[in-house]
Amino acid sequence: MMKAINLISLLVTLAVTNATAQAIVWNLKSLDQAKAKNSPEIRVIIKEAESKLDKTLSTVVDKELTPSSGDKHDYMSMGRYWWPDPKKETGLPYIRKDGKSNPEIEKLDRYPLSDFATSIESLALAYYLTTNEKYAEKAVANLKVWFINEDTKMNPNMNYGQTIPGINNGLGRGEGILDTYSLFEMLDAVEILKKSESFSLEDQEAIEDWFKSYVNWLQTSPVAADEQQATNNHGTAFDVQLARYAIFIGDLDLAHKVVNQFAENRLFTQINPDGSQPLELERTTAFGYSVFNLTHFLDMSKIASALKVDLLKAESKDGRSITKAIDFLVPYLSKPKAAFPYQQIKDWDGVKEKLIWQLYRVDQMLPKPQYQKYYKVKLKALKSSTAVY
C-alpha cells in the first residue's frame, strides 16, 4: 500500500501556476503524460479507486462518544499524546506523553475524516484518467455524506478537535485544526469532479458554502485564534489551510494576504539562520517534526506559486529560508540515529524516507534540481516495483 501511495504522489507532486486553474496542488500535466504513455502508475491509481467503490464511510455521527455540545455532527478528536494519569483513580485529567500515541484516538473522528478525504482523492483521480462516471458518482456520494446530507454531515467547526479528557470541560484545542489538513489536497479532487455530470451545481454550491462557513469559523473562533497564534508547525498548517480554502471559495484577497505574510510570520520566525527549527527540535521526535513542518512549508510554496509568489526564494537578511531548513536536515540521511544531537524516539528510518520524497518534491519546484542524488535510486526502485500492484 505504501508503495502505491508513493507512486501516486509522484504523479501529482508539482503545483500549477494559476490560482484560477482547476488544480492548485496536483500536477495534472504529469497525470496526462502518464495516461498518454499508459504508465503502470495509472493501473495503481485505478486499482486504488476500485477498492473504494463498495466501501461505506464512517461519519461524524457514528462515533462512540458525543461532544459536550450534545451534537454528534460536531467533529471530535482527542489529543494524540495524552494518556490517563496512572496516579488518579479516574485517570483524569489526562497527562501528556510526547511522541507516544494513545490508541483511544481511533474511537473518534480523526481517522474517518482522513479516510473520507483519501477516498475523494482516489476516486477523482480515477475519474480524471478514465472519464468513467462510476468513480465520480461514488466520490460525489461520499462528498454529500460528509458535507451535505442532513443526517450525516459534519458541522463546519473544530470546536471539539483534539480534546483532552478532564480539561476545559470537553472543549477542544486549537491544535485540533490540524486534523482538517486532510481536506487541503482533497480540494483539487473536488475541482476535477466539477466536470462530471454526477456533480450537480447545487451540490457544488453546497460544498462551497460549507467551506465559506469553515473559513469564517477559522477567522472568528477563539479556538481557531489559538492555532493561528501558534509559533510552530501548527501555525504553519493553519496558514496553509486558510490560504487553500480561501482560494477554493474565491476569496483571493484573503489568500494573497496569508501568502504574502507567510515568510515573515512563519519562515523567518521558525527557521534559525543555520536552518534548524528550534521549536520542532524540542520534541521527542525532533527529526520527524522538523520534516513534518518542512512539508507544510512546501505545501504553502505550492499555493504561493499559484498566486505568483515564490516562497522558495524568500530569505531573511540573516539567511533564514526553506532551502536552509532543508540543508540542515539533509546530512542526517547518511547518518545513524546516534549522530542526531536531538531526540528521535521512534521511526528514524521512516522519517528519512519522508525527507527523501520531500527532496524529490522540492526539486520539481526549483529551476534546477539540487537533490537528485538522494532520491534517484529510490525513485527508480519504486517505479520498477509497480508491477506488484
mmCIF file of N, CA, C and O in Angstrom, residues 19 24 184 187 191 208 211-212 214-216 218-219 238-259 303 307:
data_model
loop_
_atom_site.group_PDB
_atom_site.id
_atom_site.type_symbol
_atom_site.label_atom_id
_atom_site.label_comp_id
_atom_site.label_asym_id
_atom_site.label_seq_id
_atom_site.Cartn_x
_atom_site.Cartn_y
_atom_site.Cartn_z
ATOM 1 N N ALA A 19 -3.974 30.384 -9.941
ATOM 2 C CA ALA A 19 -4.968 30.125 -8.903
ATOM 3 C C ALA A 19 -6.359 29.935 -9.462
ATOM 4 O O ALA A 19 -7.243 29.452 -8.769
ATOM 5 N N ILE A 24 -4.678 23.306 -7.714
ATOM 6 C CA ILE A 24 -3.658 24.148 -7.105
ATOM 7 C C ILE A 24 -2.469 23.307 -6.668
ATOM 8 O O ILE A 24 -1.323 23.712 -6.757
ATOM 9 N N PHE A 184 -7.007 19.620 2.676
ATOM 10 C CA PHE A 184 -6.162 20.524 1.887
ATOM 11 C C PHE A 184 -5.986 20.035 0.448
ATOM 12 O O PHE A 184 -6.282 20.726 -0.519
ATOM 13 N N LEU A 187 -9.274 19.172 -2.029
ATOM 14 C CA LEU A 187 -9.989 20.172 -2.807
ATOM 15 C C LEU A 187 -9.612 20.147 -4.283
ATOM 16 O O LEU A 187 -10.426 20.518 -5.134
ATOM 17 N N GLU A 191 -12.287 19.912 -7.443
ATOM 18 C CA GLU A 191 -12.249 20.699 -8.677
ATOM 19 C C GLU A 191 -12.324 19.794 -9.913
ATOM 20 O O GLU A 191 -13.016 20.098 -10.887
ATOM 21 N N GLU A 208 -19.187 24.464 -1.365
ATOM 22 C CA GLU A 208 -18.529 25.764 -1.260
ATOM 23 C C GLU A 208 -19.063 26.546 -0.060
ATOM 24 O O GLU A 208 -18.293 27.184 0.667
ATOM 25 N N PHE A 211 -17.433 25.337 3.114
ATOM 26 C CA PHE A 211 -16.084 25.877 3.303
ATOM 27 C C PHE A 211 -16.109 27.374 3.609
ATOM 28 O O PHE A 211 -15.239 27.870 4.332
ATOM 29 N N LYS A 212 -17.078 28.100 3.093
ATOM 30 C CA LYS A 212 -17.215 29.506 3.476
ATOM 31 C C LYS A 212 -17.481 29.619 4.978
ATOM 32 O O LYS A 212 -16.902 30.480 5.660
ATOM 33 N N TYR A 214 -16.649 27.398 7.201
ATOM 34 C CA TYR A 214 -15.454 26.962 7.924
ATOM 35 C C TYR A 214 -14.383 28.051 7.918
ATOM 36 O O TYR A 214 -13.726 28.287 8.947
ATOM 37 N N VAL A 215 -14.200 28.730 6.807
ATOM 38 C CA VAL A 215 -13.239 29.837 6.745
ATOM 39 C C VAL A 215 -13.647 30.942 7.714
ATOM 40 O O VAL A 215 -12.798 31.532 8.395
ATOM 41 N N ASN A 216 -14.938 31.213 7.803
ATOM 42 C CA ASN A 216 -15.419 32.208 8.767
ATOM 43 C C ASN A 216 -15.096 31.769 10.187
ATOM 44 O O ASN A 216 -14.636 32.576 11.017
ATOM 45 N N LEU A 218 -12.670 29.775 11.111
ATOM 46 C CA LEU A 218 -11.222 29.866 11.292
ATOM 47 C C LEU A 218 -10.773 31.287 11.635
ATOM 48 O O LEU A 218 -9.767 31.479 12.317
ATOM 49 N N GLN A 219 -11.529 32.281 11.179
ATOM 50 C CA GLN A 219 -11.140 33.669 11.397
ATOM 51 C C GLN A 219 -11.819 34.319 12.599
ATOM 52 O O GLN A 219 -11.424 35.424 12.999
ATOM 53 N N PHE A 238 -1.988 25.986 9.913
ATOM 54 C CA PHE A 238 -3.167 26.860 9.916
ATOM 55 C C PHE A 238 -3.153 27.759 8.689
ATOM 56 O O PHE A 238 -4.152 27.879 7.974
ATOM 57 N N ASP A 239 -2.025 28.398 8.420
ATOM 58 C CA ASP A 239 -1.935 29.307 7.281
ATOM 59 C C ASP A 239 -2.124 28.573 5.952
ATOM 60 O O ASP A 239 -2.767 29.094 5.033
ATOM 61 N N VAL A 240 -1.543 27.388 5.843
ATOM 62 C CA VAL A 240 -1.686 26.609 4.607
ATOM 63 C C VAL A 240 -3.163 26.326 4.343
ATOM 64 O O VAL A 240 -3.669 26.507 3.225
ATOM 65 N N GLN A 241 -3.855 25.879 5.380
ATOM 66 C CA GLN A 241 -5.273 25.562 5.206
ATOM 67 C C GLN A 241 -6.090 26.798 4.864
ATOM 68 O O GLN A 241 -6.912 26.789 3.935
ATOM 69 N N LEU A 242 -5.871 27.876 5.601
ATOM 70 C CA LEU A 242 -6.661 29.081 5.372
ATOM 71 C C LEU A 242 -6.464 29.598 3.947
ATOM 72 O O LEU A 242 -7.434 29.985 3.274
ATOM 73 N N ALA A 243 -5.234 29.600 3.474
ATOM 74 C CA ALA A 243 -4.962 30.075 2.115
ATOM 75 C C ALA A 243 -5.627 29.188 1.067
ATOM 76 O O ALA A 243 -6.238 29.680 0.109
ATOM 77 N N ARG A 244 -5.532 27.876 1.238
ATOM 78 C CA ARG A 244 -6.122 26.955 0.254
ATOM 79 C C ARG A 244 -7.645 27.046 0.251
ATOM 80 O O ARG A 244 -8.277 27.072 -0.822
ATOM 81 N N TYR A 245 -8.242 27.103 1.427
ATOM 82 C CA TYR A 245 -9.701 27.186 1.479
ATOM 83 C C TYR A 245 -10.182 28.522 0.930
ATOM 84 O O TYR A 245 -11.245 28.601 0.300
ATOM 85 N N ALA A 246 -9.412 29.582 1.159
ATOM 86 C CA ALA A 246 -9.778 30.899 0.623
ATOM 87 C C ALA A 246 -9.805 30.866 -0.904
ATOM 88 O O ALA A 246 -10.717 31.418 -1.531
ATOM 89 N N ILE A 247 -8.818 30.208 -1.509
ATOM 90 C CA ILE A 247 -8.804 30.084 -2.968
ATOM 91 C C ILE A 247 -10.027 29.303 -3.436
ATOM 92 O O ILE A 247 -10.695 29.674 -4.410
ATOM 93 N N PHE A 248 -10.349 28.239 -2.735
ATOM 94 C CA PHE A 248 -11.474 27.390 -3.134
ATOM 95 C C PHE A 248 -12.793 28.161 -3.145
ATOM 96 O O PHE A 248 -13.642 27.954 -4.022
ATOM 97 N N ILE A 249 -12.986 29.044 -2.177
ATOM 98 C CA ILE A 249 -14.252 29.788 -2.111
ATOM 99 C C ILE A 249 -14.198 31.094 -2.896
ATOM 100 O O ILE A 249 -15.151 31.874 -2.886
ATOM 101 N N GLY A 250 -13.062 31.346 -3.554
ATOM 102 C CA GLY A 250 -12.948 32.525 -4.401
ATOM 103 C C GLY A 250 -12.522 33.793 -3.691
ATOM 104 O O GLY A 250 -12.594 34.883 -4.275
ATOM 105 N N ASP A 251 -12.042 33.673 -2.452
ATOM 106 C CA ASP A 251 -11.582 34.848 -1.707
ATOM 107 C C ASP A 251 -10.074 35.015 -1.920
ATOM 108 O O ASP A 251 -9.256 34.722 -1.040
ATOM 109 N N LEU A 252 -9.709 35.498 -3.092
ATOM 110 C CA LEU A 252 -8.289 35.617 -3.429
ATOM 111 C C LEU A 252 -7.604 36.710 -2.624
ATOM 112 O O LEU A 252 -6.387 36.653 -2.410
ATOM 113 N N ASP A 253 -8.347 37.711 -2.169
ATOM 114 C CA ASP A 253 -7.746 38.740 -1.324
ATOM 115 C C ASP A 253 -7.221 38.123 -0.033
ATOM 116 O O ASP A 253 -6.099 38.437 0.412
ATOM 117 N N LEU A 254 -8.015 37.270 0.574
ATOM 118 C CA LEU A 254 -7.580 36.593 1.796
ATOM 119 C C LEU A 254 -6.398 35.677 1.504
ATOM 120 O O LEU A 254 -5.423 35.648 2.275
ATOM 121 N N ALA A 255 -6.463 34.942 0.422
ATOM 122 C CA ALA A 255 -5.367 34.034 0.070
ATOM 123 C C ALA A 255 -4.068 34.805 -0.116
ATOM 124 O O ALA A 255 -3.008 34.405 0.397
ATOM 125 N N HIS A 256 -4.121 35.909 -0.860
ATOM 126 C CA HIS A 256 -2.924 36.726 -1.070
ATOM 127 C C HIS A 256 -2.394 37.271 0.258
ATOM 128 O O HIS A 256 -1.177 37.316 0.483
ATOM 129 N N LYS A 257 -3.285 37.678 1.129
ATOM 130 C CA LYS A 257 -2.867 38.228 2.422
ATOM 131 C C LYS A 257 -2.075 37.199 3.230
ATOM 132 O O LYS A 257 -1.003 37.493 3.761
ATOM 133 N N VAL A 258 -2.600 35.992 3.297
ATOM 134 C CA VAL A 258 -1.932 34.937 4.068
ATOM 135 C C VAL A 258 -0.583 34.587 3.441
ATOM 136 O O VAL A 258 0.435 34.474 4.143
ATOM 137 N N VAL A 259 -0.565 34.425 2.129
ATOM 138 C CA VAL A 259 0.673 34.046 1.435
ATOM 139 C C VAL A 259 1.726 35.145 1.541
ATOM 140 O O VAL A 259 2.911 34.871 1.796
ATOM 141 N N ILE A 303 0.989 26.601 -3.029
ATOM 142 C CA ILE A 303 -0.118 27.557 -3.067
ATOM 143 C C ILE A 303 0.391 28.917 -3.524
ATOM 144 O O ILE A 303 -0.214 29.588 -4.366
ATOM 145 N N LEU A 307 -0.256 31.782 -6.861
ATOM 146 C CA LEU A 307 -0.556 33.205 -6.702
ATOM 147 C C LEU A 307 0.611 34.078 -7.153
ATOM 148 O O LEU A 307 0.680 35.253 -6.822
#
